[in-house]
CSV table of C-alpha atoms in Angstrom, one decimal:
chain,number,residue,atom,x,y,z
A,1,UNK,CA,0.0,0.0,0.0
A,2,UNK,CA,0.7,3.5,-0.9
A,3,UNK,CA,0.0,6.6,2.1
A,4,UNK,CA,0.3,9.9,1.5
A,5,UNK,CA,1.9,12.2,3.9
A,6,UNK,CA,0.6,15.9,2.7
A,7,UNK,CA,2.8,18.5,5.6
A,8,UNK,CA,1.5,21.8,6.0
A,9,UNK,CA,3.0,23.8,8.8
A,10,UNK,CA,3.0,27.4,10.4
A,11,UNK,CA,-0.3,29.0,8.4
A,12,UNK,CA,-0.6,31.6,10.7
A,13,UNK,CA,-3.8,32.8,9.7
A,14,UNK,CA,-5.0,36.4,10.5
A,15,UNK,CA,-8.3,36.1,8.6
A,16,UNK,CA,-10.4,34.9,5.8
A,17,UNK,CA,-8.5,36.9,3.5
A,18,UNK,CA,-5.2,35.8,4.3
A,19,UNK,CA,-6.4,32.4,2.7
A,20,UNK,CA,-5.3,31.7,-0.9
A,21,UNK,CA,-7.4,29.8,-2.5
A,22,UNK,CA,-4.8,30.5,-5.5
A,23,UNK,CA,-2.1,29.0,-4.0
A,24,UNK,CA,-4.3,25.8,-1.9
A,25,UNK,CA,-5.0,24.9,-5.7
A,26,UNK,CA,-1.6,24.7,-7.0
A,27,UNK,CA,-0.6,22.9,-3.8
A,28,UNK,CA,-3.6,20.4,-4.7
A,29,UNK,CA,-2.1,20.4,-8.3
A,30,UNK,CA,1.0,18.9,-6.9
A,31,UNK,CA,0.1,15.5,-5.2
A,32,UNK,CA,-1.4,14.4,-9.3
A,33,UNK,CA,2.5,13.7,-10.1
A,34,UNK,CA,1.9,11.1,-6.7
A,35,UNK,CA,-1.0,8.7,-8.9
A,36,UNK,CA,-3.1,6.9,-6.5
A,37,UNK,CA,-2.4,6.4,-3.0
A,38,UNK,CA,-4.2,4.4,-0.3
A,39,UNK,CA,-4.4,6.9,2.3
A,40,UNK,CA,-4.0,10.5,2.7
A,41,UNK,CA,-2.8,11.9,5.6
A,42,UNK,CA,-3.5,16.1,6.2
A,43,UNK,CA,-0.5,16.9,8.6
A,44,UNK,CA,-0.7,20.2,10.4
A,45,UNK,CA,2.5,21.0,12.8
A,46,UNK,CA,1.3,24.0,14.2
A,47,UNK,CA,0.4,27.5,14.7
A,48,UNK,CA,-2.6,27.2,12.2
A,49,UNK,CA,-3.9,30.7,13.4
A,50,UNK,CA,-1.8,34.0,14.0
A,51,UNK,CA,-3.1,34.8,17.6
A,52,UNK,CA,-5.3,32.2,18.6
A,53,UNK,CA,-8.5,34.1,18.0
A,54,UNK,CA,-11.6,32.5,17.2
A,55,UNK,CA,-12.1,34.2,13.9
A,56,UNK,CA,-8.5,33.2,12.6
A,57,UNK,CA,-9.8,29.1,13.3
A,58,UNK,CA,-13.1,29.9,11.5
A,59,UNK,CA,-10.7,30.8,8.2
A,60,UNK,CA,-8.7,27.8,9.1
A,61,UNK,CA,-11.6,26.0,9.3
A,62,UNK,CA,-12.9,26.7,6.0
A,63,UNK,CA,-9.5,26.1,4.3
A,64,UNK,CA,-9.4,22.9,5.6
A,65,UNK,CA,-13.1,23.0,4.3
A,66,UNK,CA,-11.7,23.4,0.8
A,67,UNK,CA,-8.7,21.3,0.5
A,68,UNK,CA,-11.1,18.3,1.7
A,69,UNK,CA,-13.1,19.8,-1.1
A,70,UNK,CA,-11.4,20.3,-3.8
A,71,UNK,CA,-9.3,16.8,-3.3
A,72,UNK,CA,-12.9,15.1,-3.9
A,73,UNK,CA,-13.4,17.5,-6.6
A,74,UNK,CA,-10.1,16.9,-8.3
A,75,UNK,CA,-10.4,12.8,-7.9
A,76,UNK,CA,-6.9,13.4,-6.4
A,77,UNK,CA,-8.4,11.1,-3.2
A,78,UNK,CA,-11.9,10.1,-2.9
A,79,UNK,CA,-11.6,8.1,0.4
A,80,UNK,CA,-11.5,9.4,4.4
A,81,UNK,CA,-8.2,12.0,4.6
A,82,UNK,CA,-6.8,12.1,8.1
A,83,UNK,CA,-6.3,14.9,9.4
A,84,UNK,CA,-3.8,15.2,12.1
A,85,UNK,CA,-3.0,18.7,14.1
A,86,UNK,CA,-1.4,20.3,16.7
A,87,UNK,CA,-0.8,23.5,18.3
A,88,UNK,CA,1.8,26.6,17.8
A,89,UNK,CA,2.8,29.0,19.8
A,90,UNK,CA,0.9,31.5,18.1
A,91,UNK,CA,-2.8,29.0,18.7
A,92,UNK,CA,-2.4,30.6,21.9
A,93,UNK,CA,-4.5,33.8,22.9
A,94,UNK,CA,-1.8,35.7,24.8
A,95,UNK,CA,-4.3,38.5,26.5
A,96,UNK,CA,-6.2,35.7,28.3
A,97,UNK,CA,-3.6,35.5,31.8
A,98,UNK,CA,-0.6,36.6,30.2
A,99,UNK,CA,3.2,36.0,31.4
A,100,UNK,CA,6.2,37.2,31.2
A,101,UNK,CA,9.6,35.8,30.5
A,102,UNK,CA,10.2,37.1,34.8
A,103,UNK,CA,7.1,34.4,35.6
A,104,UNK,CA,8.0,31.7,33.6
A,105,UNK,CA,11.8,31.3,35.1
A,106,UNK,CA,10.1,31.9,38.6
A,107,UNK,CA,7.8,29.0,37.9
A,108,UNK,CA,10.3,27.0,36.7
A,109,UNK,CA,12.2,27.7,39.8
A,110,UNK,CA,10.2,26.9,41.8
A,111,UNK,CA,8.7,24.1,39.7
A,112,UNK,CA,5.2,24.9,39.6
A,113,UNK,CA,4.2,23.8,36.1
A,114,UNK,CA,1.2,21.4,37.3
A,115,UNK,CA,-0.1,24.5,39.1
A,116,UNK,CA,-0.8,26.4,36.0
A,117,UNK,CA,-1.2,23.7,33.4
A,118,UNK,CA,-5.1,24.3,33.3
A,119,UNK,CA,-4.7,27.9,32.9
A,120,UNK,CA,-2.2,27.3,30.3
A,121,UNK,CA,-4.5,25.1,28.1
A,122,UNK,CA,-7.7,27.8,28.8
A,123,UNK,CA,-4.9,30.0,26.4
A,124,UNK,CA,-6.0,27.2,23.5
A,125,UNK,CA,-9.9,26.8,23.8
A,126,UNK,CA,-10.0,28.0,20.3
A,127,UNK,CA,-7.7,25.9,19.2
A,128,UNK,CA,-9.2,22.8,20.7
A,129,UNK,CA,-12.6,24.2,19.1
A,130,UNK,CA,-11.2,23.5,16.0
A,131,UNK,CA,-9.0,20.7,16.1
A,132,UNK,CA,-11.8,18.2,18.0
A,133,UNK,CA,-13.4,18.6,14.4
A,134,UNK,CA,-10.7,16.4,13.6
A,135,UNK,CA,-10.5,14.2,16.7
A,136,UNK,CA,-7.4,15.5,18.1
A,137,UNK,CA,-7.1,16.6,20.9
A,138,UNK,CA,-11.0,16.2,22.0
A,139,UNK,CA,-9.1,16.2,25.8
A,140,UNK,CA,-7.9,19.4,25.9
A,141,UNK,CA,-4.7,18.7,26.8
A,142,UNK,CA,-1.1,17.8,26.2
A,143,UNK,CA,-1.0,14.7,24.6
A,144,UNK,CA,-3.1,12.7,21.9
A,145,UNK,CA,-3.4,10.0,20.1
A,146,UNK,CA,-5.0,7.9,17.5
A,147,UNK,CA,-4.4,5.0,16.0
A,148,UNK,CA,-5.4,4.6,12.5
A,149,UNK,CA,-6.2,1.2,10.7
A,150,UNK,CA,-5.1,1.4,6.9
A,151,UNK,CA,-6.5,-2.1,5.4
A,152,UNK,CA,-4.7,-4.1,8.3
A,153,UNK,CA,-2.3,-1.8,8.5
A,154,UNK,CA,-2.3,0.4,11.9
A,155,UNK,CA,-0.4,3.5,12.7
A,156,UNK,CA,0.1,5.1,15.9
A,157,UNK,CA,0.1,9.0,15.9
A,158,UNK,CA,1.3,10.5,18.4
A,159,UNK,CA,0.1,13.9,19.0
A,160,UNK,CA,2.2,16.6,21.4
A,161,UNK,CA,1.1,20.0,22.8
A,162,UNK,CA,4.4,21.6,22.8
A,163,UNK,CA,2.7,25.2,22.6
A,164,UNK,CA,2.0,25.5,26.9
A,165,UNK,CA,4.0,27.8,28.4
A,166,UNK,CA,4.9,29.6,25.6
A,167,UNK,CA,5.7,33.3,25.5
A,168,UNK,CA,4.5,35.8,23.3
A,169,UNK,CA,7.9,36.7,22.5
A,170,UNK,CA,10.7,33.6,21.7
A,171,UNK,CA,11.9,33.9,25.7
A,172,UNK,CA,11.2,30.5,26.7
A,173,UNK,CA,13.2,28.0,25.1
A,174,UNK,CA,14.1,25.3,28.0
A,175,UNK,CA,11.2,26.5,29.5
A,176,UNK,CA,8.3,24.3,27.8
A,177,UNK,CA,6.7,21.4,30.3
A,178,UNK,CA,4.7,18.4,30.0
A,179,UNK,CA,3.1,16.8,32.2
A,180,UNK,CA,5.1,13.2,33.3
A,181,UNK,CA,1.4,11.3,32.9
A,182,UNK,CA,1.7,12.9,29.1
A,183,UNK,CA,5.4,10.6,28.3
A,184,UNK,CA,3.9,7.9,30.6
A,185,UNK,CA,1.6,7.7,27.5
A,186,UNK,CA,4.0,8.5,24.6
A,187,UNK,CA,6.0,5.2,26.3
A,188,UNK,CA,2.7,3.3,26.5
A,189,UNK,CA,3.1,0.6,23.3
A,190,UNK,CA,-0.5,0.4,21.3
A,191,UNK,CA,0.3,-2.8,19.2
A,192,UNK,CA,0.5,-0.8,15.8
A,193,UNK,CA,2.8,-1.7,12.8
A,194,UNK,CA,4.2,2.3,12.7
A,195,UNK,CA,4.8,5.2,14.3
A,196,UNK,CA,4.4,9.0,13.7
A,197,UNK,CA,4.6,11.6,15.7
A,198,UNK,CA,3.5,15.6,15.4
A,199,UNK,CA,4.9,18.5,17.3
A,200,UNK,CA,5.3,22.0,16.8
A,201,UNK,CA,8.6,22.8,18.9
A,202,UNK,CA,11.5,20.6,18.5
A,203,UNK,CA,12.2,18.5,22.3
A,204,UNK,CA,15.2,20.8,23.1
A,205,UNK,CA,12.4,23.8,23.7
A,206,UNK,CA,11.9,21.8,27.4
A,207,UNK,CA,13.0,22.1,30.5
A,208,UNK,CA,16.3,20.0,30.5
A,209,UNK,CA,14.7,17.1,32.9
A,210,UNK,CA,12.2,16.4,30.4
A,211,UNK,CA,14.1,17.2,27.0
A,212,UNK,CA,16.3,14.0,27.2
A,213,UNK,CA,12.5,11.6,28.3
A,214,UNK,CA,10.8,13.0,25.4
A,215,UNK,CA,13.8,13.2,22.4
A,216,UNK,CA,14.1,9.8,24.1
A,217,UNK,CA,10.9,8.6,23.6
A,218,UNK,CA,10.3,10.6,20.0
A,219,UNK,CA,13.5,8.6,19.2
A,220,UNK,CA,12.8,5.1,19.8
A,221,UNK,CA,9.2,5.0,18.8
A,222,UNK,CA,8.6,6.6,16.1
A,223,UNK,CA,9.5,6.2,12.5
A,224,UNK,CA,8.6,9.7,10.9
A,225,UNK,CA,8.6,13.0,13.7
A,226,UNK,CA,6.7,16.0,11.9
A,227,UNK,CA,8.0,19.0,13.5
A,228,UNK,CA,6.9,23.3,12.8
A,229,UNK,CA,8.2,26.5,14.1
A,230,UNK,CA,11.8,27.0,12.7
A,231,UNK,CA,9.6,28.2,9.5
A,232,UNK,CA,13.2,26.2,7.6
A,233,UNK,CA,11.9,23.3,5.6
A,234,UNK,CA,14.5,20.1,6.1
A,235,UNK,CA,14.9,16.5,6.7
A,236,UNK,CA,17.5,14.3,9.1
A,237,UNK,CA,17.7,11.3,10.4
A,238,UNK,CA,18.5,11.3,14.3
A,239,UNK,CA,19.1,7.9,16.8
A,240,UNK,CA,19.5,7.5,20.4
A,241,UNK,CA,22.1,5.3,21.5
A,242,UNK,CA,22.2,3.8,18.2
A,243,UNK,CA,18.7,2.5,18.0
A,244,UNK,CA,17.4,2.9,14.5
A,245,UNK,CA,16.6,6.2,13.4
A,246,UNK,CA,14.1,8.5,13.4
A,247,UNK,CA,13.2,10.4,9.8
A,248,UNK,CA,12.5,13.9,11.1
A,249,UNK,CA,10.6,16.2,9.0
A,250,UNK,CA,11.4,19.9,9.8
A,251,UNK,CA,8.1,21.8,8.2
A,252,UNK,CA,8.6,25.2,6.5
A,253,UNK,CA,6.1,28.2,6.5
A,254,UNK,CA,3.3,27.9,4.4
A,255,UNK,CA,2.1,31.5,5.1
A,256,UNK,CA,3.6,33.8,7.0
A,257,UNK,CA,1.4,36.9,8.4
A,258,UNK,CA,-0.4,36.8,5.0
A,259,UNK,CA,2.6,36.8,3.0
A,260,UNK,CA,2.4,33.7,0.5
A,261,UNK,CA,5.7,34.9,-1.4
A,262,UNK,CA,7.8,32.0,0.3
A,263,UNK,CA,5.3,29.4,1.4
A,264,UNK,CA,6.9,25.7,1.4
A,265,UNK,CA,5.5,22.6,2.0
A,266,UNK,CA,6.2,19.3,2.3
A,267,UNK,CA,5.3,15.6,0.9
A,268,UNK,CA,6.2,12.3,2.1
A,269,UNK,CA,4.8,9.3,0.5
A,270,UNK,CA,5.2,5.5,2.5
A,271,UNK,CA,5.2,2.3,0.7
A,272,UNK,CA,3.9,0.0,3.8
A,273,UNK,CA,5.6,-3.2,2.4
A,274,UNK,CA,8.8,-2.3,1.9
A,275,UNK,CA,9.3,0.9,4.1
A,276,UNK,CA,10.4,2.5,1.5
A,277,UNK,CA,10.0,6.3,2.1
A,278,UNK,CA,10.4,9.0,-0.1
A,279,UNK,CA,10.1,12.8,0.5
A,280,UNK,CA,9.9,15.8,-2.2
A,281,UNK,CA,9.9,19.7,-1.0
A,282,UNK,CA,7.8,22.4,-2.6
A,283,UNK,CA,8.5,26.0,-2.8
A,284,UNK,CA,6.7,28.8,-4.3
A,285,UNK,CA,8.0,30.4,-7.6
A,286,UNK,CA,6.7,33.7,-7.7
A,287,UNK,CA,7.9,34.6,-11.5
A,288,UNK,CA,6.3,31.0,-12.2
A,289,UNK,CA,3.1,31.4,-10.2
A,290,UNK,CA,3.8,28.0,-9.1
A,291,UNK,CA,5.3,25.2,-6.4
A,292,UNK,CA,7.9,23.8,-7.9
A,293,UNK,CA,10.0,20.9,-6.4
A,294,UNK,CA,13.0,21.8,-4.9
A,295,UNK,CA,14.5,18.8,-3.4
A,296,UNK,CA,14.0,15.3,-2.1
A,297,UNK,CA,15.6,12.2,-0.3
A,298,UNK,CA,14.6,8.3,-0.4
A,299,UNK,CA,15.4,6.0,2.1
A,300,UNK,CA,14.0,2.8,4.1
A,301,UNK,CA,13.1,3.1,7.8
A,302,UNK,CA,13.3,0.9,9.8
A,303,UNK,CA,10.4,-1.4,11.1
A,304,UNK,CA,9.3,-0.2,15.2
A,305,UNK,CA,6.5,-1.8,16.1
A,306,UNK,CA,4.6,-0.6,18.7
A,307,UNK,CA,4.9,-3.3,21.6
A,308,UNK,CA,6.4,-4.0,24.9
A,309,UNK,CA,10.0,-4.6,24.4
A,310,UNK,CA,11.5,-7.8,25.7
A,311,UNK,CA,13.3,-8.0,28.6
A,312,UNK,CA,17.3,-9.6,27.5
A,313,UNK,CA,18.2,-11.5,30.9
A,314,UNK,CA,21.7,-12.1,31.0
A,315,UNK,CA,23.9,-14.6,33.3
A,316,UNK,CA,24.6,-12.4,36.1
């Protein structure tokens, strides 16, 4: 089988203008040169709005809306897409309780994340709003997950709210918490054949007692990572301890503050039999009015199931 990985990261829509419908075509145009596929999955990494405001989700919303659209229309995909998305720092609606760079380090001082995680995520209620449409995130909280079933096939995707305890301004790197339930759960196997996982800020964005449990865990599970906010398109491969690697997808900006002049975007495609893995980069051409591809890697991943690993007993 054949699945489609379309990437779309950092929209950061201000309103229902800032939506090209121009440019959501040509990205649609893109995925014929793919043929038929078996599954499509819709792959947002974050910050899908520009403040978090309710009215930026309702144009996000309708773009969504359209590519679903306009995929039927086209016959590019005429089954279920799965849509997949987490939150930015900018799906957060900074007036509501809002912190300084001064309160952040004294609650990391002190270590008094759990005390204002719930006020934290009250800073996304939009953004849940609009991603439970979707089934992610229907919790409201930092970590989801879904496992979806592709003819006998079954992927895990992970889902992480890296976006809590953000700072308006970029002040807070090292700062970012989880909860320890939330890698509790990341760790917990499901039983599928592959693993993907979806973040907006790369693990090193933590505080440093959680950055090593989570790169850890990001590491060893998963497959493909799909990560936003560096608004720099790229791949790598990254292993822990030499365990087999990770393919880590690094999104570009597809829109940034209504400027489409160097939106990027990113397509991965899976063949589920051999693991062969193949990824192609679009940018925009403005002379050319068009996305044209500007590079791309192949390579086989390795095969991580999602189980409990075996104990290895030795003599002593």
């Amino acid at each position: 089988m054949k699945i489609l990985f379309l990437h779309l990261s950092d929209l950061h829509i201000k309103s229902q203008k800032a939506v090209s419908k121009n440019h959501i075509e040509k990205i649609l145009d893109t995925l014929r040169i793919y043929g038929s596929f078996d599954k499509l999955f819709l792959i947002f990494s974050g910050d899908i709005a520009f403040s978090g405001e309710s009215e930026q989700y309702k144009a996000g919303s309708s773009l969504v809306a359209y590519i679903f659209r306009e995929i039927k229309n086209k016959n590019i995909y005429t089954k279920k897409i799965e849509m997949v998305c987490v939150p930015g720092n900018h799906d957060i609606e900074y007036e509501i309780s809002p912190r300084s760079a001064k309160e952040l380090n004294a609650i990391y001082n002190d270590f008094s994340y759990n005390k204002h995680l719930d006020e934290e995520l009250s800073k996304q209620k939009n953004f849940f709003e609009f991603s439970k449409r979707s089934k992610c995130f229907c919790n409201k909280s930092v970590f989801d997950r879904k496992l979806v079933n592709v003819d006998g096939f079954v992927i895990e995707v992970n889902m992480l709210n890296s976006a809590v305890f953000s700072l308006m301004k970029d002040e807070d790197k090292g700062l970012h918490y989880i909860d320890q339930s939330a890698i509790n759960e990341l760790n917990t196997p499901s039983g599928a054949d592959f693993v993907i996982s979806v973040m907006h800020h790369a693990p090193d964005w933590y505080i440093d007692a959680q950055k090593d449990q989570i790169e850890t865990a990001l590491l060893c599970k998963s497959s493909l990572i799909f990560l936003g906010h560096e608004h720099k398109a790229g791949t790598r491969n990254c292993s822990y301890n030499d365990k087999a690697a990770a393919f880590i997808h690094a999104g570009g900006s597809l829109c940034n503050n209504s400027d489409w002049t160097n939106s990027e975007f990113e397509v991965g495609v899976l063949d589920t039999q051999t693991l062969e893995y193949s990824t192609t980069l679009f940018k925009w051409n403005p002379s050319e009015l068009q996305y044209e591809e500007n590079k791309g890697i192949s390579k086989k991943l390795p095969s991580k199931k999602s189980i409990e690993k075996a104990l290895i007993v030795t003599e002593e």
